Coordinates of C-alpha atoms and ligand atoms in Angstrom, one line a residue:
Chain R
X1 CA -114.6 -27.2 -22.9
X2 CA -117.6 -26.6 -24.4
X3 CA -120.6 -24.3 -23.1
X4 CA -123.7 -23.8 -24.4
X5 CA -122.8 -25.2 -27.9
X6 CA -119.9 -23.7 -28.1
X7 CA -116.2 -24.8 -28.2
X8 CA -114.0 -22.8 -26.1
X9 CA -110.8 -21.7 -27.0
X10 CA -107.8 -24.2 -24.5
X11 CA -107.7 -22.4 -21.1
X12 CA -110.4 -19.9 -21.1
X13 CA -111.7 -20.9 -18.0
X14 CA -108.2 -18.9 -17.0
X15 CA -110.6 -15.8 -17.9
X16 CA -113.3 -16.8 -15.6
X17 CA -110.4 -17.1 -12.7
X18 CA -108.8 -13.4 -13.6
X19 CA -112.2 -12.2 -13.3
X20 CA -112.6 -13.5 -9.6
X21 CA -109.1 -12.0 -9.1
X22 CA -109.8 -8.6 -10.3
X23 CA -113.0 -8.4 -8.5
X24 CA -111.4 -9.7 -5.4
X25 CA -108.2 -7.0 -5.7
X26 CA -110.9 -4.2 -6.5
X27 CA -113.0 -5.0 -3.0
X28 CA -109.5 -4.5 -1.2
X29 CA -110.3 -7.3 0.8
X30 CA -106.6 -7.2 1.7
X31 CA -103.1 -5.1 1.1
X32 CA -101.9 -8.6 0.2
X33 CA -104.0 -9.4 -3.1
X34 CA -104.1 -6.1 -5.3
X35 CA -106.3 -6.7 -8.2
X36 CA -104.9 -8.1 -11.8
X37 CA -105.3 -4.6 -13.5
X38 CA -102.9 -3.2 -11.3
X39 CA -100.4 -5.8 -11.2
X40 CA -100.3 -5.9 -14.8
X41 CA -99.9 -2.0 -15.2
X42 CA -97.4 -2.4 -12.7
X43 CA -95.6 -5.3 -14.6
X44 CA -95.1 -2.8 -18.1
X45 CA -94.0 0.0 -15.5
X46 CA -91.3 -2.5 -13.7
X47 CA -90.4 -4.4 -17.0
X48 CA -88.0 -2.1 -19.3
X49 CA -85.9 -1.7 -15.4
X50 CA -82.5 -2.4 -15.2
X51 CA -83.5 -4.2 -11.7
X52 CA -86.2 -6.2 -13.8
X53 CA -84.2 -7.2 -17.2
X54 CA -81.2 -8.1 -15.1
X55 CA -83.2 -10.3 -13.2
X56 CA -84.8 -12.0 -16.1
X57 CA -81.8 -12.2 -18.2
X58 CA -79.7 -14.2 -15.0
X59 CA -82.7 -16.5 -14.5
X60 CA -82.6 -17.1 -18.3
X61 CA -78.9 -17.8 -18.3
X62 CA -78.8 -20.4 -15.4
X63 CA -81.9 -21.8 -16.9
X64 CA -80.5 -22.6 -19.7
X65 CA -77.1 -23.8 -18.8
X66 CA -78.6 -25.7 -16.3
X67 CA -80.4 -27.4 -18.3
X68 CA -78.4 -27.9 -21.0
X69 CA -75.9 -29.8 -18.5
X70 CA -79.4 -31.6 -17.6
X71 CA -80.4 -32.9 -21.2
X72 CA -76.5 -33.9 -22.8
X73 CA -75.7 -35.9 -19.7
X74 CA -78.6 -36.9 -19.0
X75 CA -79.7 -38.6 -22.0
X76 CA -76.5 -40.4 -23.0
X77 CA -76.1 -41.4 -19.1
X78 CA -79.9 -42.7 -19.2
X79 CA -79.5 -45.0 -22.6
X80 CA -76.2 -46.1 -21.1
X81 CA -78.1 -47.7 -18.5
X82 CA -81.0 -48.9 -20.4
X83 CA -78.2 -50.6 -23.0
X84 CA -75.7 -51.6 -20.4
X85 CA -76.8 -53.9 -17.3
X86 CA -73.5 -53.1 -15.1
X87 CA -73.5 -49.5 -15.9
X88 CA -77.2 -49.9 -14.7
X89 CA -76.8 -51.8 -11.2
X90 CA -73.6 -48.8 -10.6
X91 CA -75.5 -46.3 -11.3
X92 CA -79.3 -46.8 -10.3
X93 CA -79.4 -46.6 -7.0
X94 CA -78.1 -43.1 -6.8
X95 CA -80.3 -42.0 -9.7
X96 CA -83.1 -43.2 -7.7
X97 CA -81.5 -41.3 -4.5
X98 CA -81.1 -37.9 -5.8
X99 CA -84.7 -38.1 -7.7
X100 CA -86.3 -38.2 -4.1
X101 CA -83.8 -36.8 -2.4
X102 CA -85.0 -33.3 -1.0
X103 CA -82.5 -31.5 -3.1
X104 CA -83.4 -28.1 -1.6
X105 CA -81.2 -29.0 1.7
X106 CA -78.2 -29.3 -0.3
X107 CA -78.2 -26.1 -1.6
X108 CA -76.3 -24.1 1.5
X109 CA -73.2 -27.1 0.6
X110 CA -73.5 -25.9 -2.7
X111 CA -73.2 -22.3 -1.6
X112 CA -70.0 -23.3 0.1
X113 CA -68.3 -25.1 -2.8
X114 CA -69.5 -23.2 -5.9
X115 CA -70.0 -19.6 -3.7
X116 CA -73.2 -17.7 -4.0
X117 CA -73.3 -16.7 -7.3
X118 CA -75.0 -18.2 -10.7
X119 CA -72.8 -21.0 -10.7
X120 CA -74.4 -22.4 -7.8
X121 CA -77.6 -21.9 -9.3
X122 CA -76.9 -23.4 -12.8
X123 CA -75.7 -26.5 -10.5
X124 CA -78.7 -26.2 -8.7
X125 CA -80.9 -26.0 -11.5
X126 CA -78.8 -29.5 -13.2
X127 CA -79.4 -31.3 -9.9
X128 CA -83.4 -30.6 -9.8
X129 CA -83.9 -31.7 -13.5
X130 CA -81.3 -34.1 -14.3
X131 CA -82.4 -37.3 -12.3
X132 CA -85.9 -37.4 -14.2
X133 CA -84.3 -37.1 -17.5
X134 CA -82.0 -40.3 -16.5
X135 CA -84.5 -42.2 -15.6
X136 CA -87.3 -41.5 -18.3
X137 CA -84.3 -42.8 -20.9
X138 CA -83.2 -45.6 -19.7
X139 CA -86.9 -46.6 -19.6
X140 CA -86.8 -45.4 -23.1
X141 CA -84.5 -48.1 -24.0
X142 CA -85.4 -50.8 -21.8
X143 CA -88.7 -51.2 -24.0
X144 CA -86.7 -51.3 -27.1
X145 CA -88.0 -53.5 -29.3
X146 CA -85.5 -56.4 -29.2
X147 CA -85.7 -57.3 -32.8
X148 CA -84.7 -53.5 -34.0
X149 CA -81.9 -54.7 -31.9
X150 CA -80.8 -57.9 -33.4
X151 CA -81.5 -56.0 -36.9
X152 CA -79.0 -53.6 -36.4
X153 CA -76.5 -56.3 -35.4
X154 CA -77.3 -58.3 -38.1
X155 CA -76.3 -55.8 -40.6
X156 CA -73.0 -54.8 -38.7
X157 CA -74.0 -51.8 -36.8
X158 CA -71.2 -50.1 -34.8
X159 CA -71.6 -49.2 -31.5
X160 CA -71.9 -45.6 -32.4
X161 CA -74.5 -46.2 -34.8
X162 CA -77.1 -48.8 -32.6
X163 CA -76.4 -45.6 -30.2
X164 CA -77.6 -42.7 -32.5
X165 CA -79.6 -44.7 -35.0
X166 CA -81.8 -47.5 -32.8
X167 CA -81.7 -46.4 -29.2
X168 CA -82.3 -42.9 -29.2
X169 CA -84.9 -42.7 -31.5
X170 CA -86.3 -45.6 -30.3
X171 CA -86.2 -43.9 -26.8
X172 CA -87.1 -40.6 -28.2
X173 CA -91.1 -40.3 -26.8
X174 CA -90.0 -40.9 -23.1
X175 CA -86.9 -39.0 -23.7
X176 CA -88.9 -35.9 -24.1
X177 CA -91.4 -37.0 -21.5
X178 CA -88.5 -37.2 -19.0
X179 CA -87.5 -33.8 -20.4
X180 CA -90.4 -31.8 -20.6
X181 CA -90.5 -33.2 -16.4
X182 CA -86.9 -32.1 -16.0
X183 CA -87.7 -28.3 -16.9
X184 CA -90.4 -28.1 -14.6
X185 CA -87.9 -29.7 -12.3
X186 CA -85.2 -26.8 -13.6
X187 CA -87.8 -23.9 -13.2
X188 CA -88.5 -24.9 -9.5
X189 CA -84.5 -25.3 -9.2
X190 CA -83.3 -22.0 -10.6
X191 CA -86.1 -20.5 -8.5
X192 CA -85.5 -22.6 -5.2
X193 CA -81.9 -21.8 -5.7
X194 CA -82.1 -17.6 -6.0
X195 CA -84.3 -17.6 -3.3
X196 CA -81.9 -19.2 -1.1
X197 CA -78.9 -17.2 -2.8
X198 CA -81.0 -14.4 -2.9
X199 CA -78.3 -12.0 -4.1
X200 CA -79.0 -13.0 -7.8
X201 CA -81.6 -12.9 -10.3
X202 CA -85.2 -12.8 -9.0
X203 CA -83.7 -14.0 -5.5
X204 CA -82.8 -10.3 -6.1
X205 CA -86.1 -8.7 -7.1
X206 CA -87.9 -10.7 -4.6
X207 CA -85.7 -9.4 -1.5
X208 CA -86.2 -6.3 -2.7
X209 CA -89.7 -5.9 -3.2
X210 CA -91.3 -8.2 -0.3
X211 CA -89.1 -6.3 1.7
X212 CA -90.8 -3.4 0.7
X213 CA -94.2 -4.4 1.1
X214 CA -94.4 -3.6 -2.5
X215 CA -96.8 -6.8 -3.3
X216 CA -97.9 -5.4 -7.0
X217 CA -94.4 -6.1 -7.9
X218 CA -94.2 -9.2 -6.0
X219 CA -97.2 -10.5 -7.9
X220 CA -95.2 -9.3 -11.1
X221 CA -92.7 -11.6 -10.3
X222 CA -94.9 -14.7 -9.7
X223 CA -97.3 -14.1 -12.7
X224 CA -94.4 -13.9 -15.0
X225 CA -92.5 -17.2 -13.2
X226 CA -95.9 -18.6 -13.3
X227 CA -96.5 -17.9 -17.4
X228 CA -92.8 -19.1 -18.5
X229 CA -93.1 -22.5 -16.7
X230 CA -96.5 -23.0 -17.8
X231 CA -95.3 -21.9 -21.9
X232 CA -91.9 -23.8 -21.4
X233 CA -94.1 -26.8 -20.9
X234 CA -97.0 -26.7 -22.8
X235 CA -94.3 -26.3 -25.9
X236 CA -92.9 -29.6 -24.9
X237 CA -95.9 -31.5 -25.0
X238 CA -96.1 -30.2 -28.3
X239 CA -93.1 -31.9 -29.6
X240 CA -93.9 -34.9 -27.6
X241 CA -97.4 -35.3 -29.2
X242 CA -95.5 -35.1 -32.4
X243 CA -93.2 -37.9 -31.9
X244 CA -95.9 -40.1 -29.9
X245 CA -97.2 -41.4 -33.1
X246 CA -94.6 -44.1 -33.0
X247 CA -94.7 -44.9 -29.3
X248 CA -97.9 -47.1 -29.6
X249 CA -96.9 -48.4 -33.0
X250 CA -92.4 -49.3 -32.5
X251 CA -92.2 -52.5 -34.0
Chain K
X1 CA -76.9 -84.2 -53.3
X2 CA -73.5 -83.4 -54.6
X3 CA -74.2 -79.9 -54.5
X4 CA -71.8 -77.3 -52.5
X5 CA -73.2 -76.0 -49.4
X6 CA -74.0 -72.5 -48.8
X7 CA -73.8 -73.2 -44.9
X8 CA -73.0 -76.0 -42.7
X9 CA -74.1 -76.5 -39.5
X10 CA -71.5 -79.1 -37.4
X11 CA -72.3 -80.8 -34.4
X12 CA -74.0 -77.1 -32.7
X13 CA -75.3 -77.3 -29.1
X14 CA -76.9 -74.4 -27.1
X15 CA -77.9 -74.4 -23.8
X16 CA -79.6 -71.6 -22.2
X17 CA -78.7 -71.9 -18.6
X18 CA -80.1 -75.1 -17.8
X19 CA -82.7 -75.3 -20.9
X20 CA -80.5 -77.7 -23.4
X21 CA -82.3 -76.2 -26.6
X22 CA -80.2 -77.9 -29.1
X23 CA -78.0 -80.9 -29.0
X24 CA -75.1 -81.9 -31.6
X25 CA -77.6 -80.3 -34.5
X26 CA -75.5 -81.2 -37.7
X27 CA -76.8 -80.2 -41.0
X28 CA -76.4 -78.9 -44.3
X29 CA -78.2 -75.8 -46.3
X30 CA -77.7 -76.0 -50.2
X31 CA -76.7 -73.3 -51.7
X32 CA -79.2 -71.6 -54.2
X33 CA -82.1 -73.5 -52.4
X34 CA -84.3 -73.2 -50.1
X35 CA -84.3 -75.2 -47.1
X36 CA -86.9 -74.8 -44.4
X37 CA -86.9 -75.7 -40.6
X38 CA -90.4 -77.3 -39.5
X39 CA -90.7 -78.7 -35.8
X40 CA -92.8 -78.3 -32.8
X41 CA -92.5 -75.1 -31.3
X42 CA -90.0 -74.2 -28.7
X43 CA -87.8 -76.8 -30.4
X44 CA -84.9 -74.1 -31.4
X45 CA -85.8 -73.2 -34.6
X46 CA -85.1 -69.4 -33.6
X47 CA -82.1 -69.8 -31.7
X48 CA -80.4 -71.6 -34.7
X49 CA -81.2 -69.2 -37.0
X50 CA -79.9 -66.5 -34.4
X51 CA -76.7 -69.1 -34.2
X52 CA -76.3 -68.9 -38.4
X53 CA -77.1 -64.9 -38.3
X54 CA -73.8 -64.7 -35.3
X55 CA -76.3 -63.0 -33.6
X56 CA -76.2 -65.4 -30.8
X57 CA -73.2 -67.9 -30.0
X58 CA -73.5 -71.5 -29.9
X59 CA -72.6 -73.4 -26.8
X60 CA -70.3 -75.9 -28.8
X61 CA -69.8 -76.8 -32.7
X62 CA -69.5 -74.5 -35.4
X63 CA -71.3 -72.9 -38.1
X64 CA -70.0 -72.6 -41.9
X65 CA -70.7 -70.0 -44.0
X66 CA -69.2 -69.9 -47.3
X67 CA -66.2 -71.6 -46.3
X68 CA -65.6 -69.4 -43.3
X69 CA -66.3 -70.7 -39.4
X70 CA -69.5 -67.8 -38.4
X71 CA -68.4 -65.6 -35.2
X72 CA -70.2 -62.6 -35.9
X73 CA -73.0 -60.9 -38.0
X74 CA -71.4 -61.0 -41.7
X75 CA -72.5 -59.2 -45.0
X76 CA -72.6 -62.9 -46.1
X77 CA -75.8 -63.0 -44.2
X78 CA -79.1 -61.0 -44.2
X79 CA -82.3 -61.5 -42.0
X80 CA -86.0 -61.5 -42.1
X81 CA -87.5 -60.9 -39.0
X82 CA -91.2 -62.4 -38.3
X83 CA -92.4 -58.8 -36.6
X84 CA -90.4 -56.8 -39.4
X85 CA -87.9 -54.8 -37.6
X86 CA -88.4 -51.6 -39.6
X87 CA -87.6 -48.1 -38.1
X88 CA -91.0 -46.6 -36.9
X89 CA -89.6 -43.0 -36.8
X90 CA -88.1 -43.6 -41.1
X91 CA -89.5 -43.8 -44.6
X92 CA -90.0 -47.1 -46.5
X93 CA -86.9 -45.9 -48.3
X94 CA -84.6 -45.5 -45.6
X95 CA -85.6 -48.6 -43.6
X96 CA -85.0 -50.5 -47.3
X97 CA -81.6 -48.6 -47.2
X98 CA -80.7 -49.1 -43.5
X99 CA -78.8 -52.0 -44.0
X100 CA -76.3 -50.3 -46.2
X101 CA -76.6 -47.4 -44.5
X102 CA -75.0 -49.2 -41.2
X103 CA -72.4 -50.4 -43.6
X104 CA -71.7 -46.7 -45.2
X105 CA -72.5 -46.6 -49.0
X106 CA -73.1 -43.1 -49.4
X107 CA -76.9 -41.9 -49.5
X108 CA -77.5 -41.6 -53.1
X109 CA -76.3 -44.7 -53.8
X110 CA -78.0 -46.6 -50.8
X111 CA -81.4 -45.0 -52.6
X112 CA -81.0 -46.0 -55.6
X113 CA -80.2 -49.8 -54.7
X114 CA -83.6 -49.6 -52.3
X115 CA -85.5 -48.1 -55.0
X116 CA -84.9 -51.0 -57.2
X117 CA -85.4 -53.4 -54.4
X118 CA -88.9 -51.2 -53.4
X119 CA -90.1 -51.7 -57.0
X120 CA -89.2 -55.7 -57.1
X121 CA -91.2 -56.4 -54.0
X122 CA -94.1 -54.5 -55.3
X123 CA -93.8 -51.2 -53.3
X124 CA -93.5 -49.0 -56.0
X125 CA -95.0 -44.9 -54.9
X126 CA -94.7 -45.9 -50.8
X127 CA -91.3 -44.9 -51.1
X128 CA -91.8 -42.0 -48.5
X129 CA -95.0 -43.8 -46.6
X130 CA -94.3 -44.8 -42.7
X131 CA -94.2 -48.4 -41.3
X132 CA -97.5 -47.3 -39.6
X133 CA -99.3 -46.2 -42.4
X134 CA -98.9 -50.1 -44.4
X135 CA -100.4 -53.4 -43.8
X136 CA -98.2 -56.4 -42.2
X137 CA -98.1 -57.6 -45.4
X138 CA -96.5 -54.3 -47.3
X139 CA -94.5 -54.0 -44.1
X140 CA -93.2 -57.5 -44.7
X141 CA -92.1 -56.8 -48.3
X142 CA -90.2 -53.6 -46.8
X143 CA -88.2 -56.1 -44.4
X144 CA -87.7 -58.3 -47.7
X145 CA -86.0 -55.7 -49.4
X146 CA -84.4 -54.5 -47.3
X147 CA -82.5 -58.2 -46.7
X148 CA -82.5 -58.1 -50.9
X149 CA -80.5 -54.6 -50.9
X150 CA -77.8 -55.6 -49.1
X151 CA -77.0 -58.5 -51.7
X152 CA -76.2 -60.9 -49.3
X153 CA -75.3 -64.9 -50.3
X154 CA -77.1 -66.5 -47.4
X155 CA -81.1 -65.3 -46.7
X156 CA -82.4 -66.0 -43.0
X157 CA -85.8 -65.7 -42.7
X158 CA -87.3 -66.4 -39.4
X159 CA -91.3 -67.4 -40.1
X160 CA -91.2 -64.0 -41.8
X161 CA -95.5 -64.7 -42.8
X162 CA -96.6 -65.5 -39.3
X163 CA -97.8 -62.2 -39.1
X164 CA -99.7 -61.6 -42.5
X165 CA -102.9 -62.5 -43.5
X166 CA -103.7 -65.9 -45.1
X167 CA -104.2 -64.1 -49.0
X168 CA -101.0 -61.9 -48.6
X169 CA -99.6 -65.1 -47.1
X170 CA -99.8 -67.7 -50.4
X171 CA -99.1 -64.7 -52.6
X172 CA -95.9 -63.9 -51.0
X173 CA -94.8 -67.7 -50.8
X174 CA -95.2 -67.4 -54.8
X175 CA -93.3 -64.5 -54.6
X176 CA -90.0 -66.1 -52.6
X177 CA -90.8 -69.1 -54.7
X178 CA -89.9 -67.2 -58.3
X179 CA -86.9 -65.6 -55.7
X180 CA -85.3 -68.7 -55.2
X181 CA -85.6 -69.1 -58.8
X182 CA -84.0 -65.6 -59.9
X183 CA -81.5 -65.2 -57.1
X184 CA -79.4 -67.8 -56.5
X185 CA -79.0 -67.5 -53.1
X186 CA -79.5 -69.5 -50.7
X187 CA -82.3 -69.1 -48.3
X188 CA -83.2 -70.7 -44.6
X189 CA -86.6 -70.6 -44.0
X190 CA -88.6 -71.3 -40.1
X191 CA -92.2 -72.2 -40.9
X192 CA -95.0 -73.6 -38.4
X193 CA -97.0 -74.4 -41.8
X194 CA -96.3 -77.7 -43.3
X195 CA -98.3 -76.9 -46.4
X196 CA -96.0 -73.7 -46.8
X197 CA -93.0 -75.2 -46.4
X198 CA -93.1 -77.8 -48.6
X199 CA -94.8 -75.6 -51.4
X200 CA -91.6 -73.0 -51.2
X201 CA -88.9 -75.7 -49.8
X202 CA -86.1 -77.6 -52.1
X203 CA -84.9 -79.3 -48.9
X204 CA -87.5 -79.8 -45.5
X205 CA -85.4 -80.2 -41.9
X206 CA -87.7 -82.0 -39.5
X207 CA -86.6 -81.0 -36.2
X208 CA -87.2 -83.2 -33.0
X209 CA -88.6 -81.2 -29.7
X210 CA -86.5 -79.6 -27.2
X211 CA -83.4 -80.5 -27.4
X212 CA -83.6 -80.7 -31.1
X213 CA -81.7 -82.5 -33.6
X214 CA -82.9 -83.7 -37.0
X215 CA -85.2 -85.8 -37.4
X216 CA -85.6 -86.5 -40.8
X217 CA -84.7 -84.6 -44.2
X218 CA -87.2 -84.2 -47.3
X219 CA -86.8 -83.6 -50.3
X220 CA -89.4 -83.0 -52.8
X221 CA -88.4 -83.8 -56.4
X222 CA -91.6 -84.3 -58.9
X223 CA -93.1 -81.0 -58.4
X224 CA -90.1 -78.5 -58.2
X225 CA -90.8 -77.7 -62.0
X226 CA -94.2 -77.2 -62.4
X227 CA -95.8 -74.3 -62.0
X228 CA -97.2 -72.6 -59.0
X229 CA -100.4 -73.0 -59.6
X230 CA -100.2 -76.7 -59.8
X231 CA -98.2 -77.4 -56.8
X232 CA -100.9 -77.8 -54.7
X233 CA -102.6 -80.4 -56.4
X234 CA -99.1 -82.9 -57.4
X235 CA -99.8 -86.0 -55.6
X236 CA -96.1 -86.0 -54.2
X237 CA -97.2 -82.2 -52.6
X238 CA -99.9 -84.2 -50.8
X239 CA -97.9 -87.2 -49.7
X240 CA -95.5 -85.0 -48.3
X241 CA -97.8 -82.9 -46.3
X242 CA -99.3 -86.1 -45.1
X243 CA -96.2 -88.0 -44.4
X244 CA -94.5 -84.9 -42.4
X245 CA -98.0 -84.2 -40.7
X246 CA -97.7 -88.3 -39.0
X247 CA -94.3 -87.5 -37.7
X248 CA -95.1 -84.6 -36.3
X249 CA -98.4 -85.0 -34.5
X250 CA -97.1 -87.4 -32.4
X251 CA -95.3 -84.3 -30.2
X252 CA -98.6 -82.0 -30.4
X253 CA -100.7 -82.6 -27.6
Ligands
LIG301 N1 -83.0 -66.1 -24.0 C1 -83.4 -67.3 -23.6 N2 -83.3 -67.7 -22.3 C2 -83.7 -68.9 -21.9 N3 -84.4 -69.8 -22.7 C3 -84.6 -69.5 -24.0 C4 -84.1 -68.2 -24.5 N4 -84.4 -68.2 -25.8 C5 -85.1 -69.3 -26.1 N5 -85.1 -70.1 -25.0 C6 -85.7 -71.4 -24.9 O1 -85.1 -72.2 -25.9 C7 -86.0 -73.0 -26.6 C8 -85.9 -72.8 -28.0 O2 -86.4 -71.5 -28.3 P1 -86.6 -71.0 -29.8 O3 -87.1 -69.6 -29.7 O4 -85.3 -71.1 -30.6 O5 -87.7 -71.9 -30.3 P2 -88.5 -71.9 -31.7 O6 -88.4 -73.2 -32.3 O7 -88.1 -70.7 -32.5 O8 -90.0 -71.7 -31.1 P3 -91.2 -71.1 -31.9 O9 -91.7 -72.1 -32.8 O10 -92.2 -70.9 -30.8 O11 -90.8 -69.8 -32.5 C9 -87.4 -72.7 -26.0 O12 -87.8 -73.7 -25.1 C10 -87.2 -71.4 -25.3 O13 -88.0 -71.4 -24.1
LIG302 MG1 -89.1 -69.0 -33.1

């Protein structure tokens, strides 16, 4: 943005929209929306709690699992389908399912089969990024360029080596788009998921405090959510920039 | 004509689906010369090449390589692709050294071959440049050494200066030229450009349209010797253009 001359730093216009907030909290227009200031003195009073680390720690942990489940069988399943035309016709229609599918109803079965603690959750959190991650692979791979193809052939490439060597790499932009979708997929899932469980993690801290009526800490919650999604993803983009050089240029 | 034959090509026939691209193609590919394949496109010049690499199998017939009937891809064989086939996402080094990095020589040895190989073809200090940051032309000398490193008897090389520009073009067809001459391999050749492929070719295959066969082999003599810079101006050059130009006009609309 630029303003009066002046390039502005990425995101300032957040600044303008905190202002607004604080100024809105400080009329008191409403219990519900306590200014910024106090939610954020509130936040370094609520952050070194057991209640409060606990929470972020168990979020952090079926985050990651999740998504580690997400990423190394997603990937391999997604060039598998881009490389392989049977694999493809079994397996694309469900892909395409569960990607719309409003995984959020599924979630009391899970309950039931995996019980209501954080391996629910890490499940959960798999199921709402994993479908993406297929899919944006095996496009990956369909736009191979045919020739890198027939060159690895020609010069005897195993299997194992087309895989790691030509496909993936070739796939490697959209990869990390589908990726970079699939953990803002996850953060909504391991979210979705304590919610519903709401016994664990921030499913936890948010019984707690909206049942209290205690909104500063409520907001806590959200802004800090909010911020780790938004960083989680803006570092992704990074890396992808950095590998889209080739994605206009394969060949 | 007594000369062995590097590959033999016996009766082939490949039909894609319905599309009969070639029928009972028979014919034979010196070895240490250059022999190019010149027809009307669509006529199947790819698809025998693809045939010859293993990368595609024939419908009937059989190919010959070295003695031994071609099933599959085979060091024998190496292959120049018209749009280059480098690695996007590796170093001019590594995509010179891919090709004996598939077939596991161990990395210091693989560089050293490819830095030999990156010096003969002239790309000497890009050894750690991009695909992206070289012209087609530089990009087409990293695809021809990278067929060189592997050392492989039979070169394909599938119109591999389509995609350069016309100054780059007659320099490299002096280059593969002095090639033929140093290597002694053998090398198959698809060109849409009659003058180019009877300035590089021993041996000219005229191929008929779809579905193809030979037509009619050439075989300059008088001019092999000289030197390149006189090529162009032997009368038998120019009778050869002309002659191969009249057979084929008749199938360009
Ligand atoms: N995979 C395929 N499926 C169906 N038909 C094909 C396939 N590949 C090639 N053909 C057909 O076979 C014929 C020969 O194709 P090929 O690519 O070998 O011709 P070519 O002589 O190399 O043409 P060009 O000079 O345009 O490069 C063409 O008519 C083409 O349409
Ligand atoms: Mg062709």
């Amino acid at each position: 943005m630029i303003l009066f001359g002046y390039r502005l730093p990425a995101m300032s216009s957040l600044i303008l929209w905190g202002l607004l907030w604080e100024i809105f909290g400080q009329l008191e227009v409403t219990y519900f929306i306590p200014s910024l200031s106090a939610i954020f003195i509130t936040l370094i009073e609520i952050a070194p709690t057991p209640a409060f680390i606990k929470a972020i720690s168990e979020t952090a942990h079926a985050f990651i699992v999740g998504i580690f489940f997400a990423v190394f069988i997603g990937v391999p399943v997604g060039i598998l389908m881009g490389k392989n035309r049977i694999i493809d016709e079994l397996l694309l229609p469900w892909v395409n399912m569960f990607l719309s599918a409003p995984l959020t109803a599924l979630v009391p079965v899970l309950m039931v089969l995996f019980g209501f603690g954080i391996k629910s959750i890490i499940i959960i959190t798999t199921l709402f990024a994993i479908w993406i991650i297929v899919l944006n692979s095996r496009a990956g791979v369909m736009q191979i360029n045919r020739s890198l193809v027939d060159m690895a052939k020609s010069f005897g490439a195993k299997p194992q080596d087309a895989f790691f060597k030509i496909y993936f790499w070739a796939a490697l932009p959209e990869i990390l788009g589908g990726i970079r979708i699939g953990f803002i997929r996850a953060v909504k899932g391991v979210i979705i998921g304590q919610l519903l469980i709401s016994i664990v993690g921030f499913g936890a801290l948010f019984e707690l405090y909206s049942s209290n009526f205690l909104m500063k800490h409520f907001w806590c919650v959200i802004i800090v959510l909010f911020a780790m999604a938004f960083t989680l993803s803006e570092i992704l983009a990074h890396l992808e920039r950095k590998v889209s050089y080739y994605a206009s240029k394969r060949g | 004509m007594n000369k062995e034959n590097a590959v033999t090509v016996k009766n082939v026939y490949k039909n894609y689906g319905d599309v009969e691209a070639l029928r009972d193609m028979s014919l034979n590919f010196p070895k240490g010369e250059l022999t190019s394949l010149l027809g009307p496109s669509g006529c199947g010049k790819t698809t025998l090449l693809k045939i010859i690499a293993g990368l595609l199998p024939a419908t009937s017939g059989e190919v010959i390589v070295n003695g031994e009937i071609v099933k599959d891809p085979g060091p024998d064989r190496a292959f120049v692709f018209q749009d280059f086939a480098l690695l996007p996402w590796a170093s001019v080094i590594r995509n010179v050294a891919f090709g004996l990095e598939l077939r596991g020589v161990a990395k210091s040895e693989r560089e050293s071959i490819a830095q030999k190989y990156i010096g003969d073809v002239g790309l000497k200090g890009f050894e750690n440049s991009f695909p992206h940051e070289l012209s087609g032309g530089m990009r087409q000398r990293v695809g021809l050494a990278r067929a060189l490193s592997v050392d492989a008897q039979v070169l394909l090389m599938d119109e591999p200066f389509s995609a350069v520009d016309e100054q780059t073009r007659r320099k490299f067809q002096e280059d593969l030229l002095n090639l033929v001459k140093d290597q002694n391999k053998t090398f198959i050749f698809v060109t849409h450009s009659i003058e180019e492929a009877v300035y590089v070719s021993d041996q000219i295959a005229l191929l008929l349209p779809r579905p193809s066969r030979v037509s009619e082999i050439i075989r300059p003599t008088s001019f092999k010797n000289k030197d390149v810079d006189s090529i162009r101006r032997d009368s038998e050059y120019l009778d050869i253009v002309d002659r191969i130009w009249k057979s084929l006009r008749s199938y360009v609309e």
